[in-house]
Amino acid sequence: DQQVKQNSPSLSVQEGRISILNCDYTNSMFDYFLWYKKYPAEGPTFLISISSIKDKNEDGRFTVFLNKSAKHLSLHIVPSQPGDSAVYFCAARPTSGTYKYIFGTGTRLKVLA
Amino acid sequence: NAGVMQNPRHLVRRRGQEARLRCSPMKGHSHVYWYRQLPEEGLKFMVYLQKENIIDESGMPKERFSAEFPKEGPSILRIQQVVRGDSAAYFCASSPPRGVETQYFGPGTRLLVL
């Protein structure tokens, strides 16, 4: 039962354009969402997060949008750069009091120069 | 500014042997989490520990796997009598005592069972 889903396994974007990565969740009992970036043979690197009481959070080129009614999360990267090429994971934290994260399966972003 | 440290980075074991994976959290962090990533999958939560306490082990297999985070020293994930299906990347993350919002990950240990 995959509670956090990233339905696009891969995405290619031209350098300078916007990259939009999507994430859907099925459980309403998440209170915190995060995006991580992962390069091969490295650990996930925290990018940006958003609390469930907000609908947008912005940090430089990265913006995360949360649509609670649709149970949908998206990460916008603009402008995209070749160094952004990596696998992006969304993660959600349940409100149940445990602090474990539920991860999606990842989207591989390739930014073309 | 040392991040989360994990060692070894790569570990090869034969079936039936034991694997010990170590994790040193970031300075000032007292919460440790272990996750496992199988090929082409996302990270799956295994266990959450604080110093000398296991808080949540709901993701740990019932047999052969154990974890500890002693008062002194790194957290250890131990896998006894490894099988081929244990081959995966094991990631450790840590977070500070006050907040649990953001977990910071180590580089991972890639376990290969022959």
PDB file of C-alpha atoms in Angstrom:
ATOM      1  CA  ASP A   1       0.000   0.000   0.000  1.00  0.00           C
ATOM      2  CA  GLN A   2       1.920   2.998  -1.328  1.00  0.00           C
ATOM      3  CA  GLN A   3       0.729   6.011   0.654  1.00  0.00           C
ATOM      4  CA  VAL A   4       3.012   8.459  -1.140  1.00  0.00           C
ATOM      5  CA  LYS A   5       3.182   8.170  -4.903  1.00  0.00           C
ATOM      6  CA  GLN A   6       5.381   9.714  -7.526  1.00  0.00           C
ATOM      7  CA  ASN A   7       3.798   8.524 -10.734  1.00  0.00           C
ATOM      8  CA  SER A   8       6.436   9.875 -13.098  1.00  0.00           C
ATOM      9  CA  PRO A   9       9.609   7.833 -12.855  1.00  0.00           C
ATOM     10  CA  SER A  10      11.512  10.282 -15.049  1.00  0.00           C
ATOM     11  CA  LEU A  11      11.369  13.800 -16.442  1.00  0.00           C
ATOM     12  CA  SER A  12      13.548  15.662 -18.944  1.00  0.00           C
ATOM     13  CA  VAL A  13      13.640  19.444 -19.056  1.00  0.00           C
ATOM     14  CA  GLN A  14      15.664  21.938 -21.042  1.00  0.00           C
ATOM     15  CA  GLU A  15      18.104  24.098 -19.107  1.00  0.00           C
ATOM     16  CA  GLY A  16      16.529  27.393 -18.074  1.00  0.00           C
ATOM     17  CA  ARG A  17      12.991  26.029 -18.183  1.00  0.00           C
ATOM     18  CA  ILE A  18      10.758  25.086 -15.277  1.00  0.00           C
ATOM     19  CA  SER A  19      10.843  21.586 -13.807  1.00  0.00           C
ATOM     20  CA  ILE A  20       7.665  20.406 -12.111  1.00  0.00           C
ATOM     21  CA  LEU A  21       7.790  17.262 -10.031  1.00  0.00           C
ATOM     22  CA  ASN A  22       4.588  15.821  -8.651  1.00  0.00           C
ATOM     23  CA  CYS A  23       3.640  13.759  -5.657  1.00  0.00           C
ATOM     24  CA  ASP A  24       0.279  12.404  -4.519  1.00  0.00           C
ATOM     25  CA  TYR A  25      -0.630  10.995  -1.150  1.00  0.00           C
ATOM     26  CA  THR A  26      -3.537   8.932   0.028  1.00  0.00           C
ATOM     27  CA  ASN A  27      -3.473   9.502   3.765  1.00  0.00           C
ATOM     28  CA  SER A  28      -4.960  12.683   5.189  1.00  0.00           C
ATOM     29  CA  MET A  29      -3.050  12.150   8.392  1.00  0.00           C
ATOM     30  CA  PHE A  30       0.207  13.713   7.211  1.00  0.00           C
ATOM     31  CA  ASP A  31       1.247  17.022   8.746  1.00  0.00           C
ATOM     32  CA  TYR A  32       4.595  17.691   7.151  1.00  0.00           C
ATOM     33  CA  PHE A  33       5.981  17.172   3.653  1.00  0.00           C
ATOM     34  CA  LEU A  34       9.521  17.326   2.351  1.00  0.00           C
ATOM     35  CA  TRP A  35      11.484  17.056  -0.872  1.00  0.00           C
ATOM     36  CA  TYR A  36      14.896  15.446  -1.033  1.00  0.00           C
ATOM     37  CA  LYS A  37      17.368  15.311  -3.888  1.00  0.00           C
ATOM     38  CA  LYS A  38      19.598  12.306  -4.352  1.00  0.00           C
ATOM     39  CA  TYR A  39      22.663  11.836  -6.504  1.00  0.00           C
ATOM     40  CA  PRO A  40      23.935   8.319  -7.304  1.00  0.00           C
ATOM     41  CA  ALA A  41      25.919   6.697  -4.503  1.00  0.00           C
ATOM     42  CA  GLU A  42      25.047   9.526  -2.075  1.00  0.00           C
ATOM     43  CA  GLY A  43      22.459  10.000   0.619  1.00  0.00           C
ATOM     44  CA  PRO A  44      19.311  12.121   0.121  1.00  0.00           C
ATOM     45  CA  THR A  45      19.880  15.843   0.577  1.00  0.00           C
ATOM     46  CA  PHE A  46      17.103  17.922   2.099  1.00  0.00           C
ATOM     47  CA  LEU A  47      15.741  20.554  -0.290  1.00  0.00           C
ATOM     48  CA  ILE A  48      12.574  22.128   1.013  1.00  0.00           C
ATOM     49  CA  SER A  49       9.618  21.346   3.236  1.00  0.00           C
ATOM     50  CA  ILE A  50       6.084  22.498   3.902  1.00  0.00           C
ATOM     51  CA  SER A  51       3.722  22.189   6.807  1.00  0.00           C
ATOM     52  CA  SER A  52       0.183  21.014   6.151  1.00  0.00           C
ATOM     53  CA  ILE A  53      -1.166  24.353   7.365  1.00  0.00           C
ATOM     54  CA  LYS A  54       0.450  26.132   4.429  1.00  0.00           C
ATOM     55  CA  ASP A  55      -0.058  25.882   0.694  1.00  0.00           C
ATOM     56  CA  LYS A  56       3.226  27.275  -0.564  1.00  0.00           C
ATOM     57  CA  ASN A  57       6.828  27.563   0.508  1.00  0.00           C
ATOM     58  CA  GLU A  58       9.594  29.132  -1.513  1.00  0.00           C
ATOM     59  CA  ASP A  59      13.368  28.950  -1.209  1.00  0.00           C
ATOM     60  CA  GLY A  60      15.373  30.443  -4.028  1.00  0.00           C
ATOM     61  CA  ARG A  61      14.763  28.492  -7.212  1.00  0.00           C
ATOM     62  CA  PHE A  62      12.651  25.900  -5.373  1.00  0.00           C
ATOM     63  CA  THR A  63       8.970  26.250  -4.552  1.00  0.00           C
ATOM     64  CA  VAL A  64       6.750  23.599  -3.047  1.00  0.00           C
ATOM     65  CA  PHE A  65       2.974  23.745  -3.451  1.00  0.00           C
ATOM     66  CA  LEU A  66       0.522  21.790  -1.351  1.00  0.00           C
ATOM     67  CA  ASN A  67      -3.082  21.166  -2.407  1.00  0.00           C
ATOM     68  CA  LYS A  68      -4.686  19.401   0.534  1.00  0.00           C
ATOM     69  CA  SER A  69      -8.062  18.896  -1.069  1.00  0.00           C
ATOM     70  CA  ALA A  70      -6.415  17.060  -3.953  1.00  0.00           C
ATOM     71  CA  LYS A  71      -3.819  15.425  -1.703  1.00  0.00           C
ATOM     72  CA  HIS A  72      -1.194  16.659  -4.104  1.00  0.00           C
ATOM     73  CA  LEU A  73       2.260  18.113  -3.662  1.00  0.00           C
ATOM     74  CA  SER A  74       4.515  19.598  -6.320  1.00  0.00           C
ATOM     75  CA  LEU A  75       8.048  20.917  -6.507  1.00  0.00           C
ATOM     76  CA  HIS A  76       8.865  23.654  -8.985  1.00  0.00           C
ATOM     77  CA  ILE A  77      12.445  24.374  -9.953  1.00  0.00           C
ATOM     78  CA  VAL A  78      13.000  27.495 -11.988  1.00  0.00           C
ATOM     79  CA  PRO A  79      15.226  28.059 -13.805  1.00  0.00           C
ATOM     80  CA  SER A  80      16.408  24.456 -14.099  1.00  0.00           C
ATOM     81  CA  GLN A  81      20.149  23.870 -14.226  1.00  0.00           C
ATOM     82  CA  PRO A  82      22.168  20.820 -15.327  1.00  0.00           C
ATOM     83  CA  GLY A  83      23.311  20.358 -11.719  1.00  0.00           C
ATOM     84  CA  ASP A  84      19.695  19.757 -10.756  1.00  0.00           C
ATOM     85  CA  SER A  85      19.818  16.414 -12.555  1.00  0.00           C
ATOM     86  CA  ALA A  86      19.166  13.865  -9.822  1.00  0.00           C
ATOM     87  CA  VAL A  87      16.442  11.683  -8.345  1.00  0.00           C
ATOM     88  CA  TYR A  88      13.890  13.641  -6.334  1.00  0.00           C
ATOM     89  CA  PHE A  89      11.942  12.034  -3.518  1.00  0.00           C
ATOM     90  CA  CYS A  90       8.930  13.452  -1.780  1.00  0.00           C
ATOM     91  CA  ALA A  91       8.325  12.378   1.792  1.00  0.00           C
ATOM     92  CA  ALA A  92       5.487  12.780   4.255  1.00  0.00           C
ATOM     93  CA  ARG A  93       5.332  12.558   8.024  1.00  0.00           C
ATOM     94  CA  PRO A  94       2.259  11.080   9.708  1.00  0.00           C
ATOM     95  CA  THR A  95       0.582  13.013  12.514  1.00  0.00           C
ATOM     96  CA  SER A  96       0.389   9.905  14.636  1.00  0.00           C
ATOM     97  CA  GLY A  97       3.330  10.985  16.763  1.00  0.00           C
ATOM     98  CA  THR A  98       6.007   8.799  15.293  1.00  0.00           C
ATOM     99  CA  TYR A  99       8.590  10.696  13.308  1.00  0.00           C
ATOM    100  CA  LYS A 100       9.180   8.283  10.500  1.00  0.00           C
ATOM    101  CA  TYR A 101       8.943   9.546   6.953  1.00  0.00           C
ATOM    102  CA  ILE A 102       6.989   7.832   4.199  1.00  0.00           C
ATOM    103  CA  PHE A 103       8.829   8.204   0.912  1.00  0.00           C
ATOM    104  CA  GLY A 104       7.677   8.111  -2.679  1.00  0.00           C
ATOM    105  CA  THR A 105       9.554   6.040  -5.212  1.00  0.00           C
ATOM    106  CA  GLY A 106      11.325   9.014  -6.738  1.00  0.00           C
ATOM    107  CA  THR A 107      11.419  10.899 -10.039  1.00  0.00           C
ATOM    108  CA  ARG A 108      14.625  11.048 -12.034  1.00  0.00           C
ATOM    109  CA  LEU A 109      15.083  14.568 -13.376  1.00  0.00           C
ATOM    110  CA  LYS A 110      17.407  15.199 -16.279  1.00  0.00           C
ATOM    111  CA  VAL A 111      18.144  18.797 -17.186  1.00  0.00           C
ATOM    112  CA  LEU A 112      19.464  19.075 -20.716  1.00  0.00           C
ATOM    113  CA  ALA A 113      22.090  21.688 -21.493  1.00  0.00           C
TER     114      ALA A 113
ATOM    115  CA  ASN B   1      30.589  20.961   9.899  1.00  0.00           C
ATOM    116  CA  ALA B   2      30.455  17.182   9.887  1.00  0.00           C
ATOM    117  CA  GLY B   3      27.246  15.711   8.617  1.00  0.00           C
ATOM    118  CA  VAL B   4      25.843  12.286   9.334  1.00  0.00           C
ATOM    119  CA  MET B   5      28.609   9.706   9.015  1.00  0.00           C
ATOM    120  CA  GLN B   6      28.086   6.119   8.012  1.00  0.00           C
ATOM    121  CA  ASN B   7      30.556   3.311   7.711  1.00  0.00           C
ATOM    122  CA  PRO B   8      31.404   1.259   5.957  1.00  0.00           C
ATOM    123  CA  ARG B   9      30.244   2.769   2.684  1.00  0.00           C
ATOM    124  CA  HIS B  10      30.282  -0.625   1.018  1.00  0.00           C
ATOM    125  CA  LEU B  11      29.968  -4.009   2.658  1.00  0.00           C
ATOM    126  CA  VAL B  12      30.100  -7.431   1.051  1.00  0.00           C
ATOM    127  CA  ARG B  13      28.938 -10.465   2.987  1.00  0.00           C
ATOM    128  CA  ARG B  14      28.269 -14.078   2.162  1.00  0.00           C
ATOM    129  CA  ARG B  15      24.956 -15.631   3.026  1.00  0.00           C
ATOM    130  CA  GLY B  16      24.789 -16.529   6.701  1.00  0.00           C
ATOM    131  CA  GLN B  17      27.315 -13.953   7.864  1.00  0.00           C
ATOM    132  CA  GLU B  18      26.584 -10.939  10.030  1.00  0.00           C
ATOM    133  CA  ALA B  19      26.526  -7.338   8.843  1.00  0.00           C
ATOM    134  CA  ARG B  20      27.117  -4.372  11.140  1.00  0.00           C
ATOM    135  CA  LEU B  21      26.355  -0.901   9.874  1.00  0.00           C
ATOM    136  CA  ARG B  22      27.385   2.157  11.847  1.00  0.00           C
ATOM    137  CA  CYS B  23      25.942   5.639  11.975  1.00  0.00           C
ATOM    138  CA  SER B  24      27.241   8.721  13.768  1.00  0.00           C
ATOM    139  CA  PRO B  25      24.609  11.476  13.853  1.00  0.00           C
ATOM    140  CA  MET B  26      25.307  15.125  13.240  1.00  0.00           C
ATOM    141  CA  LYS B  27      26.727  17.014  16.188  1.00  0.00           C
ATOM    142  CA  GLY B  28      23.956  17.957  18.579  1.00  0.00           C
ATOM    143  CA  HIS B  29      21.503  15.435  17.149  1.00  0.00           C
ATOM    144  CA  SER B  30      20.137  12.777  19.449  1.00  0.00           C
ATOM    145  CA  HIS B  31      17.529  11.189  17.198  1.00  0.00           C
ATOM    146  CA  VAL B  32      18.583   8.518  14.703  1.00  0.00           C
ATOM    147  CA  TYR B  33      16.526   6.842  11.996  1.00  0.00           C
ATOM    148  CA  TRP B  34      17.399   3.942   9.733  1.00  0.00           C
ATOM    149  CA  TYR B  35      15.914   3.494   6.268  1.00  0.00           C
ATOM    150  CA  ARG B  36      16.450   0.856   3.606  1.00  0.00           C
ATOM    151  CA  GLN B  37      16.314   1.394  -0.127  1.00  0.00           C
ATOM    152  CA  LEU B  38      15.899  -1.574  -2.409  1.00  0.00           C
ATOM    153  CA  PRO B  39      16.809  -1.156  -6.100  1.00  0.00           C
ATOM    154  CA  GLU B  40      14.383   1.080  -7.991  1.00  0.00           C
ATOM    155  CA  GLU B  41      12.358   1.778  -4.861  1.00  0.00           C
ATOM    156  CA  GLY B  42      11.978   4.596  -2.391  1.00  0.00           C
ATOM    157  CA  LEU B  43      13.372   4.626   1.105  1.00  0.00           C
ATOM    158  CA  LYS B  44      11.492   2.522   3.630  1.00  0.00           C
ATOM    159  CA  PHE B  45      11.551   3.375   7.316  1.00  0.00           C
ATOM    160  CA  MET B  46      13.027   0.728   9.584  1.00  0.00           C
ATOM    161  CA  VAL B  47      13.614   2.075  13.075  1.00  0.00           C
ATOM    162  CA  TYR B  48      13.771   5.285  15.104  1.00  0.00           C
ATOM    163  CA  LEU B  49      16.054   5.529  18.122  1.00  0.00           C
ATOM    164  CA  GLN B  50      17.069   8.018  20.744  1.00  0.00           C
ATOM    165  CA  LYS B  51      20.026   7.517  23.027  1.00  0.00           C
ATOM    166  CA  GLU B  52      19.641   4.109  24.679  1.00  0.00           C
ATOM    167  CA  ASN B  53      16.010   3.829  23.562  1.00  0.00           C
ATOM    168  CA  ILE B  54      14.189   2.315  20.624  1.00  0.00           C
ATOM    169  CA  ILE B  55      11.210   4.572  19.989  1.00  0.00           C
ATOM    170  CA  ASP B  56       9.654   2.992  16.899  1.00  0.00           C
ATOM    171  CA  GLU B  57      10.775  -0.244  15.257  1.00  0.00           C
ATOM    172  CA  SER B  58       7.634  -0.841  13.234  1.00  0.00           C
ATOM    173  CA  GLY B  59       9.614  -1.084   9.985  1.00  0.00           C
ATOM    174  CA  MET B  60      12.142  -3.635  11.189  1.00  0.00           C
ATOM    175  CA  PRO B  61      11.843  -7.227   9.996  1.00  0.00           C
ATOM    176  CA  LYS B  62      10.847  -9.413  12.918  1.00  0.00           C
ATOM    177  CA  GLU B  63      13.882 -11.649  12.723  1.00  0.00           C
ATOM    178  CA  ARG B  64      17.620 -11.197  12.208  1.00  0.00           C
ATOM    179  CA  PHE B  65      17.545  -7.367  12.374  1.00  0.00           C
ATOM    180  CA  SER B  66      18.346  -5.310  15.451  1.00  0.00           C
ATOM    181  CA  ALA B  67      19.381  -1.734  16.159  1.00  0.00           C
ATOM    182  CA  GLU B  68      20.900   0.133  19.046  1.00  0.00           C
ATOM    183  CA  PHE B  69      22.020   3.636  19.894  1.00  0.00           C
ATOM    184  CA  PRO B  70      24.191   3.434  23.015  1.00  0.00           C
ATOM    185  CA  LYS B  71      24.959   6.286  25.354  1.00  0.00           C
ATOM    186  CA  GLU B  72      28.420   6.498  23.874  1.00  0.00           C
ATOM    187  CA  GLY B  73      29.322   5.721  20.299  1.00  0.00           C
ATOM    188  CA  PRO B  74      27.482   5.339  17.039  1.00  0.00           C
ATOM    189  CA  SER B  75      24.145   3.771  16.308  1.00  0.00           C
ATOM    190  CA  ILE B  76      24.475   0.241  14.953  1.00  0.00           C
ATOM    191  CA  LEU B  77      22.168  -1.663  12.660  1.00  0.00           C
ATOM    192  CA  ARG B  78      22.915  -5.355  12.884  1.00  0.00           C
ATOM    193  CA  ILE B  79      21.759  -7.980  10.439  1.00  0.00           C
ATOM    194  CA  GLN B  80      22.387 -11.567  11.425  1.00  0.00           C
ATOM    195  CA  GLN B  81      22.564 -14.496   9.002  1.00  0.00           C
ATOM    196  CA  VAL B  82      22.241 -12.267   5.964  1.00  0.00           C
ATOM    197  CA  VAL B  83      20.361 -13.458   2.889  1.00  0.00           C
ATOM    198  CA  ARG B  84      20.517 -12.189  -0.689  1.00  0.00           C
ATOM    199  CA  GLY B  85      17.307 -10.220  -0.185  1.00  0.00           C
ATOM    200  CA  ASP B  86      19.093  -8.064   2.392  1.00  0.00           C
ATOM    201  CA  SER B  87      21.186  -6.520  -0.383  1.00  0.00           C
ATOM    202  CA  ALA B  88      20.216  -2.860  -0.397  1.00  0.00           C
ATOM    203  CA  ALA B  89      21.364   0.629   0.493  1.00  0.00           C
ATOM    204  CA  TYR B  90      20.906   1.403   4.174  1.00  0.00           C
ATOM    205  CA  PHE B  91      20.622   5.053   5.095  1.00  0.00           C
ATOM    206  CA  CYS B  92      20.841   6.625   8.478  1.00  0.00           C
ATOM    207  CA  ALA B  93      19.339  10.028   9.252  1.00  0.00           C
ATOM    208  CA  SER B  94      19.487  12.224  12.331  1.00  0.00           C
ATOM    209  CA  SER B  95      17.542  15.141  13.710  1.00  0.00           C
ATOM    210  CA  PRO B  96      18.004  17.511  16.654  1.00  0.00           C
ATOM    211  CA  PRO B  97      16.462  16.867  20.072  1.00  0.00           C
ATOM    212  CA  ARG B  98      13.983  19.695  19.890  1.00  0.00           C
ATOM    213  CA  GLY B  99      12.614  19.454  16.410  1.00  0.00           C
ATOM    214  CA  VAL B 100      11.599  16.496  14.381  1.00  0.00           C
ATOM    215  CA  GLU B 101      10.765  18.363  11.235  1.00  0.00           C
ATOM    216  CA  THR B 102      13.821  17.635   9.166  1.00  0.00           C
ATOM    217  CA  GLN B 103      15.967  14.562   9.060  1.00  0.00           C
ATOM    218  CA  TYR B 104      19.440  14.812   7.571  1.00  0.00           C
ATOM    219  CA  PHE B 105      20.791  11.752   5.835  1.00  0.00           C
ATOM    220  CA  GLY B 106      24.163  10.108   5.718  1.00  0.00           C
ATOM    221  CA  PRO B 107      25.774   8.771   2.523  1.00  0.00           C
ATOM    222  CA  GLY B 108      24.501   5.262   3.104  1.00  0.00           C
ATOM    223  CA  THR B 109      26.001   1.797   3.342  1.00  0.00           C
ATOM    224  CA  ARG B 110      25.589  -0.410   0.325  1.00  0.00           C
ATOM    225  CA  LEU B 111      25.294  -3.999   1.419  1.00  0.00           C
ATOM    226  CA  LEU B 112      25.837  -6.768  -1.084  1.00  0.00           C
ATOM    227  CA  VAL B 113      25.127 -10.327  -0.051  1.00  0.00           C
ATOM    228  CA  LEU B 114      26.735 -12.964  -2.234  1.00  0.00           C
TER     229      LEU B 114
END
